mmCIF file of C-alpha atoms and ligand atoms in Angstrom:
data_model
loop_
_atom_site.group_PDB
_atom_site.id
_atom_site.type_symbol
_atom_site.label_atom_id
_atom_site.label_comp_id
_atom_site.label_asym_id
_atom_site.label_seq_id
_atom_site.Cartn_x
_atom_site.Cartn_y
_atom_site.Cartn_z
ATOM 1 C CA MET A 47 -95.853 119.583 100.781
ATOM 2 C CA GLN A 48 -99.271 118.601 101.931
ATOM 3 C CA LYS A 49 -99.792 121.915 103.766
ATOM 4 C CA GLU A 50 -98.594 123.783 100.708
ATOM 5 C CA ALA A 51 -101.133 121.921 98.595
ATOM 6 C CA GLY A 52 -103.939 122.655 101.221
ATOM 7 C CA ILE A 53 -104.462 118.957 101.983
ATOM 8 C CA HIS A 54 -105.750 117.905 105.299
ATOM 9 C CA ALA A 55 -106.103 114.414 106.606
ATOM 10 C CA LYS A 56 -106.827 113.240 110.057
ATOM 11 C CA LYS A 57 -104.117 110.797 111.210
ATOM 12 C CA GLU A 58 -106.594 109.008 113.413
ATOM 13 C CA GLU A 59 -108.862 108.240 110.389
ATOM 14 C CA ILE A 60 -105.922 106.949 108.379
ATOM 15 C CA ILE A 61 -104.771 104.710 111.141
ATOM 16 C CA ALA A 62 -108.367 103.351 111.751
ATOM 17 C CA ARG A 63 -108.802 102.782 107.914
ATOM 18 C CA GLU A 64 -105.476 100.915 107.707
ATOM 19 C CA ALA A 65 -106.287 98.730 110.592
ATOM 20 C CA GLU A 66 -109.640 97.916 109.018
ATOM 21 C CA LEU A 67 -107.997 97.173 105.576
ATOM 22 C CA GLY A 68 -105.629 94.731 107.436
ATOM 23 C CA GLN A 69 -108.616 92.977 109.017
ATOM 24 C CA TYR A 70 -107.251 94.168 112.524
ATOM 25 C CA ARG A 71 -104.438 91.770 112.212
ATOM 26 C CA VAL A 72 -101.769 94.573 112.004
ATOM 27 C CA ASP A 73 -99.978 95.893 114.967
ATOM 28 C CA GLY A 74 -101.690 99.311 115.321
ATOM 29 C CA SER A 75 -98.621 100.729 117.237
ATOM 30 C CA PHE A 76 -96.578 100.502 114.051
ATOM 31 C CA TRP A 77 -99.172 102.531 112.156
ATOM 32 C CA VAL A 78 -99.292 105.141 114.874
ATOM 33 C CA ASP A 79 -95.419 105.453 114.716
ATOM 34 C CA LEU A 80 -95.357 105.530 110.955
ATOM 35 C CA VAL A 81 -98.105 108.249 110.588
ATOM 36 C CA ASN A 82 -96.747 110.242 113.452
ATOM 37 C CA HIS A 83 -93.395 110.363 111.728
ATOM 38 C CA SER A 84 -94.440 110.544 108.133
ATOM 39 C CA ALA A 85 -93.442 114.237 107.740
ATOM 40 C CA ASP A 86 -89.985 113.346 109.352
ATOM 41 C CA ASN A 87 -89.553 110.591 106.952
ATOM 42 C CA ILE A 88 -90.367 112.761 103.962
ATOM 43 C CA ASP A 89 -87.884 115.399 105.142
ATOM 44 C CA TRP A 90 -85.167 112.648 105.571
ATOM 45 C CA LEU A 91 -85.787 111.479 102.056
ATOM 46 C CA VAL A 92 -85.590 115.055 100.739
ATOM 47 C CA GLU A 93 -82.346 115.766 102.769
ATOM 48 C CA HIS A 94 -80.914 112.663 100.996
ATOM 49 C CA GLY A 95 -81.659 114.058 97.555
ATOM 50 C CA VAL A 96 -84.879 112.212 96.824
ATOM 51 C CA GLN A 97 -87.038 114.223 94.334
ATOM 52 C CA LEU A 98 -90.611 114.539 95.314
ATOM 53 C CA THR A 99 -92.805 116.700 92.890
ATOM 54 C CA ALA A 100 -96.490 116.570 94.051
ATOM 55 C CA VAL A 101 -99.139 115.202 96.511
ATOM 56 C CA ASP A 102 -102.455 114.174 95.397
ATOM 57 C CA ASP A 103 -105.179 111.437 95.458
ATOM 58 C CA TYR A 104 -103.330 109.179 92.886
ATOM 59 C CA HIS A 105 -105.763 109.533 90.111
ATOM 60 C CA GLY A 106 -108.734 109.580 92.470
ATOM 61 C CA THR A 107 -107.967 106.119 94.045
ATOM 62 C CA CYS A 108 -106.795 107.321 97.357
ATOM 63 C CA GLN A 109 -109.256 107.782 100.292
ATOM 64 C CA PHE A 110 -106.799 110.232 101.757
ATOM 65 C CA PRO A 111 -105.059 112.521 99.195
ATOM 66 C CA THR A 112 -101.652 112.072 100.619
ATOM 67 C CA PHE A 113 -99.920 110.194 97.704
ATOM 68 C CA HIS A 114 -96.465 111.707 97.270
ATOM 69 C CA TRP A 115 -95.167 111.481 93.670
ATOM 70 C CA TYR A 116 -91.506 110.950 92.809
ATOM 71 C CA LYS A 117 -89.903 112.872 89.908
ATOM 72 C CA GLY A 118 -90.804 111.069 86.709
ATOM 73 C CA GLY A 119 -93.508 109.060 88.443
ATOM 74 C CA PHE A 120 -91.248 106.128 89.111
ATOM 75 C CA VAL A 121 -88.942 105.205 92.180
ATOM 76 C CA SER A 122 -86.381 104.251 89.492
ATOM 77 C CA ILE A 123 -86.154 107.903 88.572
ATOM 78 C CA GLY A 124 -86.955 109.962 91.657
ATOM 79 C CA TYR A 125 -85.917 107.880 94.496
ATOM 80 C CA VAL A 126 -83.445 104.956 93.836
ATOM 81 C CA PRO A 127 -80.563 106.859 92.144
ATOM 82 C CA TYR A 128 -80.454 109.385 94.896
ATOM 83 C CA MET A 129 -80.588 106.990 97.792
ATOM 84 C CA LYS A 130 -77.975 104.833 96.101
ATOM 85 C CA GLU A 131 -75.663 107.821 95.839
ATOM 86 C CA ALA A 132 -76.243 108.677 99.542
ATOM 87 C CA ALA A 133 -75.495 105.058 100.518
ATOM 88 C CA ASP A 134 -72.375 105.065 98.248
ATOM 89 C CA LYS A 135 -71.122 108.151 99.991
ATOM 90 C CA LEU A 136 -71.357 106.168 103.238
ATOM 91 C CA GLY A 137 -69.346 103.343 101.759
ATOM 92 C CA THR A 138 -72.140 100.836 101.532
ATOM 93 C CA ASN A 139 -71.032 97.489 99.884
ATOM 94 C CA PHE A 140 -74.058 96.216 97.892
ATOM 95 C CA LEU A 141 -73.997 92.537 97.214
ATOM 96 C CA LEU A 142 -76.272 92.107 94.176
ATOM 97 C CA GLU A 143 -77.386 88.717 92.856
ATOM 98 C CA THR A 144 -76.938 87.363 96.406
ATOM 99 C CA THR A 145 -79.792 85.590 98.185
ATOM 100 C CA ALA A 146 -79.811 85.273 101.901
ATOM 101 C CA GLN A 147 -80.523 81.734 102.779
ATOM 102 C CA SER A 148 -80.169 81.450 106.542
ATOM 103 C CA LEU A 149 -79.141 83.397 109.713
ATOM 104 C CA ILE A 150 -75.918 82.851 111.657
ATOM 105 C CA PHE A 151 -77.217 82.249 115.149
ATOM 106 C CA GLU A 152 -74.750 81.897 117.999
ATOM 107 C CA ASN A 153 -75.590 81.810 121.665
ATOM 108 C CA GLY A 154 -79.007 83.216 121.078
ATOM 109 C CA VAL A 155 -77.696 86.131 119.057
ATOM 110 C CA VAL A 156 -78.005 86.713 115.269
ATOM 111 C CA LYS A 157 -74.553 87.383 113.915
ATOM 112 C CA GLY A 158 -75.101 87.727 110.144
ATOM 113 C CA ALA A 159 -76.322 85.501 107.384
ATOM 114 C CA TYR A 160 -75.376 82.759 105.016
ATOM 115 C CA ALA A 161 -76.134 83.777 101.378
ATOM 116 C CA ASN A 162 -76.021 82.173 97.941
ATOM 117 C CA GLN A 163 -73.903 84.363 95.566
ATOM 118 C CA LYS A 164 -74.258 82.955 92.093
ATOM 119 C CA GLY A 165 -74.131 79.248 93.284
ATOM 120 C CA LYS A 166 -71.418 79.870 95.886
ATOM 121 C CA ILE A 167 -72.503 79.952 99.627
ATOM 122 C CA ILE A 168 -70.769 82.941 101.435
ATOM 123 C CA LYS A 169 -70.846 83.840 105.140
ATOM 124 C CA ILE A 170 -71.614 87.516 106.067
ATOM 125 C CA LYS A 171 -70.681 88.436 109.705
ATOM 126 C CA ALA A 172 -72.625 91.516 111.013
ATOM 127 C CA LYS A 173 -72.920 93.573 113.999
ATOM 128 C CA ALA A 174 -76.522 94.042 113.216
ATOM 129 C CA THR A 175 -78.869 92.110 110.824
ATOM 130 C CA LEU A 176 -82.027 93.758 109.379
ATOM 131 C CA ILE A 177 -84.671 91.496 107.726
ATOM 132 C CA ALA A 178 -86.107 93.466 104.797
ATOM 133 C CA THR A 179 -87.124 90.808 102.347
ATOM 134 C CA GLY A 180 -90.680 92.190 101.996
ATOM 135 C CA GLY A 181 -93.939 90.277 102.504
ATOM 136 C CA VAL A 182 -95.236 86.954 102.039
ATOM 137 C CA GLY A 183 -97.771 87.703 99.341
ATOM 138 C CA HIS A 184 -96.221 85.527 96.642
ATOM 139 C CA SER A 185 -96.097 82.340 98.706
ATOM 140 C CA ALA A 186 -99.296 80.219 98.543
ATOM 141 C CA GLU A 187 -97.830 78.177 101.347
ATOM 142 C CA LEU A 188 -97.565 81.121 103.727
ATOM 143 C CA ILE A 189 -100.784 82.669 102.663
ATOM 144 C CA GLU A 190 -102.653 79.425 103.368
ATOM 145 C CA LYS A 191 -100.907 79.225 106.746
ATOM 146 C CA GLN A 192 -102.968 82.428 107.596
ATOM 147 C CA ASP A 193 -106.096 80.439 106.939
ATOM 148 C CA TRP A 194 -106.834 82.071 103.588
ATOM 149 C CA GLN A 195 -107.691 79.867 100.605
ATOM 150 C CA THR A 196 -105.569 80.562 97.470
ATOM 151 C CA GLU A 197 -107.478 78.549 94.882
ATOM 152 C CA ASN A 198 -108.815 81.564 93.011
ATOM 153 C CA LEU A 199 -106.272 84.103 94.375
ATOM 154 C CA HIS A 200 -104.837 86.643 91.949
ATOM 155 C CA TYR A 201 -101.278 87.511 92.991
ATOM 156 C CA CYS A 202 -100.392 91.195 92.593
ATOM 157 C CA SER A 203 -97.276 91.133 94.847
ATOM 158 C CA MET A 204 -93.682 91.150 93.604
ATOM 159 C CA PRO A 205 -92.625 87.533 92.753
ATOM 160 C CA SER A 206 -89.663 88.062 95.117
ATOM 161 C CA ASN A 207 -92.011 88.319 98.157
ATOM 162 C CA THR A 208 -91.773 84.735 99.069
ATOM 163 C CA GLY A 209 -91.318 85.326 102.677
ATOM 164 C CA ASP A 210 -87.665 84.253 102.914
ATOM 165 C CA GLY A 211 -87.062 86.655 105.866
ATOM 166 C CA TYR A 212 -90.152 85.482 107.597
ATOM 167 C CA LYS A 213 -89.137 81.856 107.298
ATOM 168 C CA MET A 214 -85.595 82.607 108.472
ATOM 169 C CA ALA A 215 -86.789 84.412 111.449
ATOM 170 C CA MET A 216 -89.481 81.802 112.273
ATOM 171 C CA SER A 217 -86.835 78.996 111.994
ATOM 172 C CA LEU A 218 -85.191 80.755 114.994
ATOM 173 C CA GLY A 219 -88.393 80.964 116.915
ATOM 174 C CA ALA A 220 -89.390 84.449 116.162
HETATM 175 C C1 LIG B 542 -97.850 96.337 91.930
HETATM 176 C C2 LIG B 542 -97.624 97.141 93.239
HETATM 177 C C3 LIG B 542 -97.711 98.548 93.326
HETATM 178 C C4 LIG B 542 -97.472 99.309 94.500
HETATM 179 N N1 LIG B 542 -97.645 100.622 94.449
HETATM 180 C C5 LIG B 542 -97.440 101.250 95.576
HETATM 181 C C6 LIG B 542 -97.489 102.653 95.567
HETATM 182 O O1 LIG B 542 -97.879 103.367 94.600
HETATM 183 N N2 LIG B 542 -97.147 103.385 96.824
HETATM 184 C C7 LIG B 542 -96.825 102.701 97.868
HETATM 185 O O2 LIG B 542 -96.511 103.377 98.817
HETATM 186 N N3 LIG B 542 -96.750 101.387 97.863
HETATM 187 C C8 LIG B 542 -96.983 100.696 96.756
HETATM 188 N N4 LIG B 542 -96.892 99.237 96.706
HETATM 189 C C9 LIG B 542 -96.535 98.630 98.020
HETATM 190 C C10 LIG B 542 -94.962 98.789 98.218
HETATM 191 O O3 LIG B 542 -94.296 98.523 96.936
HETATM 192 C C11 LIG B 542 -94.467 97.830 99.307
HETATM 193 O O4 LIG B 542 -95.183 98.049 100.351
HETATM 194 C C12 LIG B 542 -92.966 98.095 99.561
HETATM 195 O O5 LIG B 542 -92.262 97.862 98.333
HETATM 196 C C13 LIG B 542 -92.538 97.117 100.620
HETATM 197 O O6 LIG B 542 -91.139 97.305 100.887
HETATM 198 P P1 LIG B 542 -90.249 96.418 101.474
HETATM 199 O O7 LIG B 542 -88.881 97.039 101.506
HETATM 200 O O8 LIG B 542 -90.837 95.887 102.864
HETATM 201 O O9 LIG B 542 -90.182 95.016 100.552
HETATM 202 P P2 LIG B 542 -89.788 94.905 99.079
HETATM 203 O O10 LIG B 542 -89.922 96.337 98.288
HETATM 204 O O11 LIG B 542 -90.589 93.765 98.517
HETATM 205 O O12 LIG B 542 -88.307 94.586 99.083
HETATM 206 C C14 LIG B 542 -87.842 93.315 99.501
HETATM 207 C C15 LIG B 542 -86.516 93.094 98.754
HETATM 208 O O13 LIG B 542 -85.810 91.996 99.278
HETATM 209 C C16 LIG B 542 -85.397 91.175 98.221
HETATM 210 N N5 LIG B 542 -85.350 89.784 98.763
HETATM 211 C C17 LIG B 542 -86.335 88.856 99.014
HETATM 212 N N6 LIG B 542 -85.867 87.826 99.505
HETATM 213 C C18 LIG B 542 -84.513 87.842 99.562
HETATM 214 C C19 LIG B 542 -83.398 87.010 100.039
HETATM 215 N N7 LIG B 542 -83.628 85.796 100.447
HETATM 216 N N8 LIG B 542 -82.275 87.474 99.929
HETATM 217 C C20 LIG B 542 -81.899 88.727 99.474
HETATM 218 N N9 LIG B 542 -82.907 89.659 99.121
HETATM 219 C C21 LIG B 542 -84.160 89.197 99.104
HETATM 220 C C22 LIG B 542 -86.370 91.289 97.126
HETATM 221 O O14 LIG B 542 -85.739 90.992 95.948
HETATM 222 C C23 LIG B 542 -86.724 92.825 97.269
HETATM 223 O O15 LIG B 542 -85.769 93.635 96.528
HETATM 224 C C24 LIG B 542 -97.062 98.531 95.624
HETATM 225 C C25 LIG B 542 -96.938 97.233 95.615
HETATM 226 C C26 LIG B 542 -97.110 96.558 94.329
HETATM 227 C C27 LIG B 542 -96.868 94.939 94.374
#
């Protein structure tokens, strides 16, 4: 899509800028991997039905004009319904209104999670467990742990980004 729109961005410059914005605390190898596979990732999304309509500089706010727009301008329109359909076809069982609370840890191996489902604790056994609870940007406690002061901080993260996954992993010595 970028090529068709005549957009050129040097991946080295994107990675350097992202590292700078992350105050060099990020693991650069992840950025290299992400940027090197960004076209593959876009292809994968499109193969799964995701609707992308344009690439631009997001109203002049992007240093690199590589912002991909979903149909309708929202993930709720151009992304989520199609990914949900693809997941449903694979027989995915979504447990909504279910909050992971801790990991099942046996003999040094994570074997699932305990979760709170509408007040009831359930045990979910799993062959593999992925932590995907987002960042820690809505937890003053965890932000302060990084040595940043939060007194005048304006939170622009999602209220759900309280670092639950981070805490669960850290409690096991991650
Ligand atoms: C206002 C705003 C605008 C943004 N705009 C853009 C943009 O235009 N383009 C872009 O690329 N990025 C944008 N971002 C950044 C992007 O949204 C995030 O980087 C991305 O959503 C992170 O994805 P994630 O899957 O890691 O975490 P999240 O999207 O935060 O997903 C984590 C999920 O885990 C759930 N969860 C948390 N704790 C638990 C628990 N204990 N049990 C069960 N579930 C749990 C949460 O409810 C949430 O659904 C924006 C972010 C914000 C806040």
